Amino acid sequence: MGNENAPLSLREKQRKERLELLLQVAEEVFVEKGYLDTSMDEIAARVGIGTATIYSHFASKEELMVAAILEQNFQKNTQRVVEICSDAEGNATNKLTRIFHFLVSSDFFRRRVEMLYILRGNAEAQRALLARQEKITTSVETFSQTLTALIEQGKATGELQTSTPTSAMVKAFIGLIRTQGITDTLISKYSASNDEILQVYLHGIATHEQ
Amino acid sequence: MGNENAPLSLREKQRKERLELLLQVAEEVFVEKGYLDTSMDEIAARVGIGTATIYSHFASKEELMVAAILEQNFQKNTQRVVEICSDAEGNATNKLTRIFHFLVSSDFFRRRVEMLYILRGNAEAQRALLARQEKITTSVETFSQTLTALIEQGKATGELQTSTPTSAMVKAFIGLIRTQGITDTLISKYSASNDEILQVYLHGIATHEQ
Amino acid sequence: MGNENAPLSLREKQRKERLELLLQVAEEVFVEKGYLDTSMDEIAARVGIGTATIYSHFASKEELMVAAILEQNFQKNTQRVVEICSDAEGNATNKLTRIFHFLVSSDFFRRRVEMLYILRGNAEAQRALLARQEKITTSVETFSQTLTALIEQGKATGELQTSTPTSAMVKAFIGLIRTQGITDTLISKYSASNDEILQVYLHGIATHEQ
Amino acid sequence: MGNENAPLSLREKQRKERLELLLQVAEEVFVEKGYLDTSMDEIAARVGIGTATIYSHFASKEELMVAAILEQNFQKNTQRVVEICSDAEGNATNKLTRIFHFLVSSDFFRRRVEMLYILRGNAEAQRALLARQEKITTSVETFSQTLTALIEQGKATGELQTSTPTSAMVKAFIGLIRTQGITDTLISKYSASNDEILQVYLHGIATHEQ
DNA sequence: GATGAATGAGGTTTCATTCAT
DNA sequence: CATGAATGAAACCTCATTCAT
């Protein structure tokens, strides 16, 4: 009966609810308008709070963005990945396929990469990232370990090659997802679907015995 | 006898040289400081021209960035890709490997993706992109056709699978390169090198007959 | 039997102690950081009370500063000046010297002058000054009368000139102390010590008979 | 025929005139409202220029204040002091009296001291002071040397004591003027005029032979 | 009575863009 | 044509003060 479950006072409850709403709205606006064209005033107005109130939750615009993009979704995404891996049915390839589709559709990585690009070279942003990093360490760890375990299972069952290091397979997998994010005229002309791209990857890590 | 080959007047020659210098410097600064922290004044100062002069070449900051990042290098990069493909020696896999290393090291795609992310959702930027698009159409075409041809050659010689569509192979290849650009704590922990990632891809498109 | 001497309730006692602590801390912070960079939140945090609580004691930041700088020390300083003057030993010159050193070292006038400069022209501050003025009237009176009496004693004993009005001597004396407060590059180059400056003053008010 | 006397282009002339107007207006507003209650917007509005234009002349509000208070008047004041000292008529005491009255009436030291108090402890302000310091070094030197020379002349003619160091006399003189600046209820009750205060000083540095 | 969260109002500063020279 | 100075517009952020609990 830890008191973290103790009933929050009305004030605290309202504050917590507003924080969640703030994060949700912030994410929406950042995604809709991009970092540059999003102003703190607009976020506050949409939430229905004073601009200054945001600063009682987050020290800077950068910190708000990091929180909105990272914290908002990472835990949920990680949880879903774990669920997929825990499924009794399906082999490694099948599970990787499901994870791939889920993560591409969740848009999480697109936002994450966008954030990383935008905040690159911004000293304050680096600090914000660090300040918030620990809050998602658990998710990062779980996410990584889950993927690693999945691939090693695939190797153990002979489904995946053992000649390619697991780390390379994981890294390539994440890269594969990240790449789906942004539209580029250079590649938009290629009609290939996400599925076809995934096939190249799966083929690349699979064993090819007769 | 088109007069586009007529000798340029001194004025015109100087103007053209300055334009090239401007593009070069702009790219440097954008890459060095990022879009946000780059000011038109600084670019002009580094080039040694007046700020207003930039606006006689480009309609906006966005247009300058598009030009600096896209036009500045695309032609050069395309040319090198064509050269590699024209080489008498080496099969498709070997050439893809060389192209991969060249493009990763040239940093072209990192900058391009960064630009796309940053300018996403910015209406003025979209207009700028369109306004400049036609200037690089030739390069885009050449680049695409060269890669497509290379992969189809590989298919013809039996080196690459025919079951995967060429367009998917090309798209995955470009995605592979784009993914190398940005460091992310999520994948930075995986020690896999670029080479190992490339192997996954090459393995994924190769035939696996005994 | 005024009930101002009645035993205070625990509540009232605590409140009074907190007020004293508040004034002390406020003075510290104002002196440490200056008026501009001192925030009510910081003062409250250092005292360990809620920000809003300050406003149950003082109507505004200005009023708090006036109280903290004026009331906090004036009584103590006045008391010490009275003590020095009451000393059986020493003539007027000697006592003025001791008072001078005490007041310079106590830093009271520096803070007072700083406050006056900073709050000058601030209507709210003038109101605060007036609102608090009466609280220190006694000290002001005592301070003034003590100095005046001391100098008139000096005149009576023939130690000080009678040709200079007492009021001028007092005014010059206070000005002398006030002047020691702030460092200015214009006069910092003059190596003269406080003592030497004092000598000019003492020489200026002394009789010079052979 | 240095080209610093070359006719300025119309643009340059206008800019210079506006700068002078800016400094003058800035001084007025700072003196009228105090540092805190003066906003850059108001200064700009009164001058009739855009707020941003101020920043093409001065890097910060602090730098503007330093320039407006220091540079605006120091040279003029110094020049007048030098003129008084160069006067063939009058001995040292007489000249000190005239300098005293001039400087008190010019209000220069009051503003200077106010500035020093306000900017104390403000890091940006210290930088601004340094950045501008060199611009007034000449005036500082001239001012100091002129006063020093005047007093040493007084000593040479036997008018002033030689037992008190010149530096102490100068320092006390400047302190004397600085003290006239701010009204304080503590001393405002003393009816003594500036003149009477000055007498104490002059008496303090004079020789007292029979 | 005490509080901490909320905020309105405003401040300084930046910068892409324009325009008179 | 090239320019540097001017600037409008807006952004982020701060903080004294209030008010519901």
Short mmCIF file of C-alpha atoms in Angstrom, two decimals, chain D residues 91-93 96 147-170 205-207 209:
data_model
loop_
_atom_site.label_atom_id
_atom_site.label_comp_id
_atom_site.label_asym_id
_atom_site.label_seq_id
_atom_site.Cartn_x
_atom_site.Cartn_y
_atom_site.Cartn_z
CA ASN D 91 43.04 80.36 -6.56
CA ALA D 92 42.59 76.64 -5.98
CA THR D 93 39.84 77.05 -3.39
CA LEU D 96 37.22 73.92 -6.49
CA LEU D 147 41.83 67.76 -10.35
CA THR D 148 45.12 66.41 -9.10
CA ALA D 149 47.04 69.24 -10.71
CA LEU D 150 44.68 71.82 -9.28
CA ILE D 151 45.14 70.56 -5.75
CA GLU D 152 48.88 70.31 -6.10
CA GLN D 153 48.97 73.88 -7.28
CA GLY D 154 47.03 74.81 -4.16
CA LYS D 155 49.59 73.00 -2.07
CA ALA D 156 52.46 74.72 -3.89
CA THR D 157 51.06 78.16 -3.19
CA GLY D 158 50.60 77.30 0.47
CA GLU D 159 46.87 77.60 0.17
CA LEU D 160 46.23 73.94 0.94
CA GLN D 161 47.81 71.74 3.52
CA THR D 162 50.57 69.44 2.51
CA SER D 163 49.98 67.05 5.37
CA THR D 164 46.95 65.44 3.68
CA PRO D 165 47.75 63.33 0.60
CA THR D 166 46.50 64.77 -2.66
CA SER D 167 44.75 61.51 -3.48
CA ALA D 168 42.68 61.75 -0.32
CA MET D 169 41.71 65.29 -1.16
CA VAL D 170 40.60 64.32 -4.64
CA ILE D 205 41.91 70.87 3.26
CA ALA D 206 42.96 74.47 3.89
CA THR D 207 45.97 75.57 5.81
CA GLU D 209 48.06 79.62 9.69
#
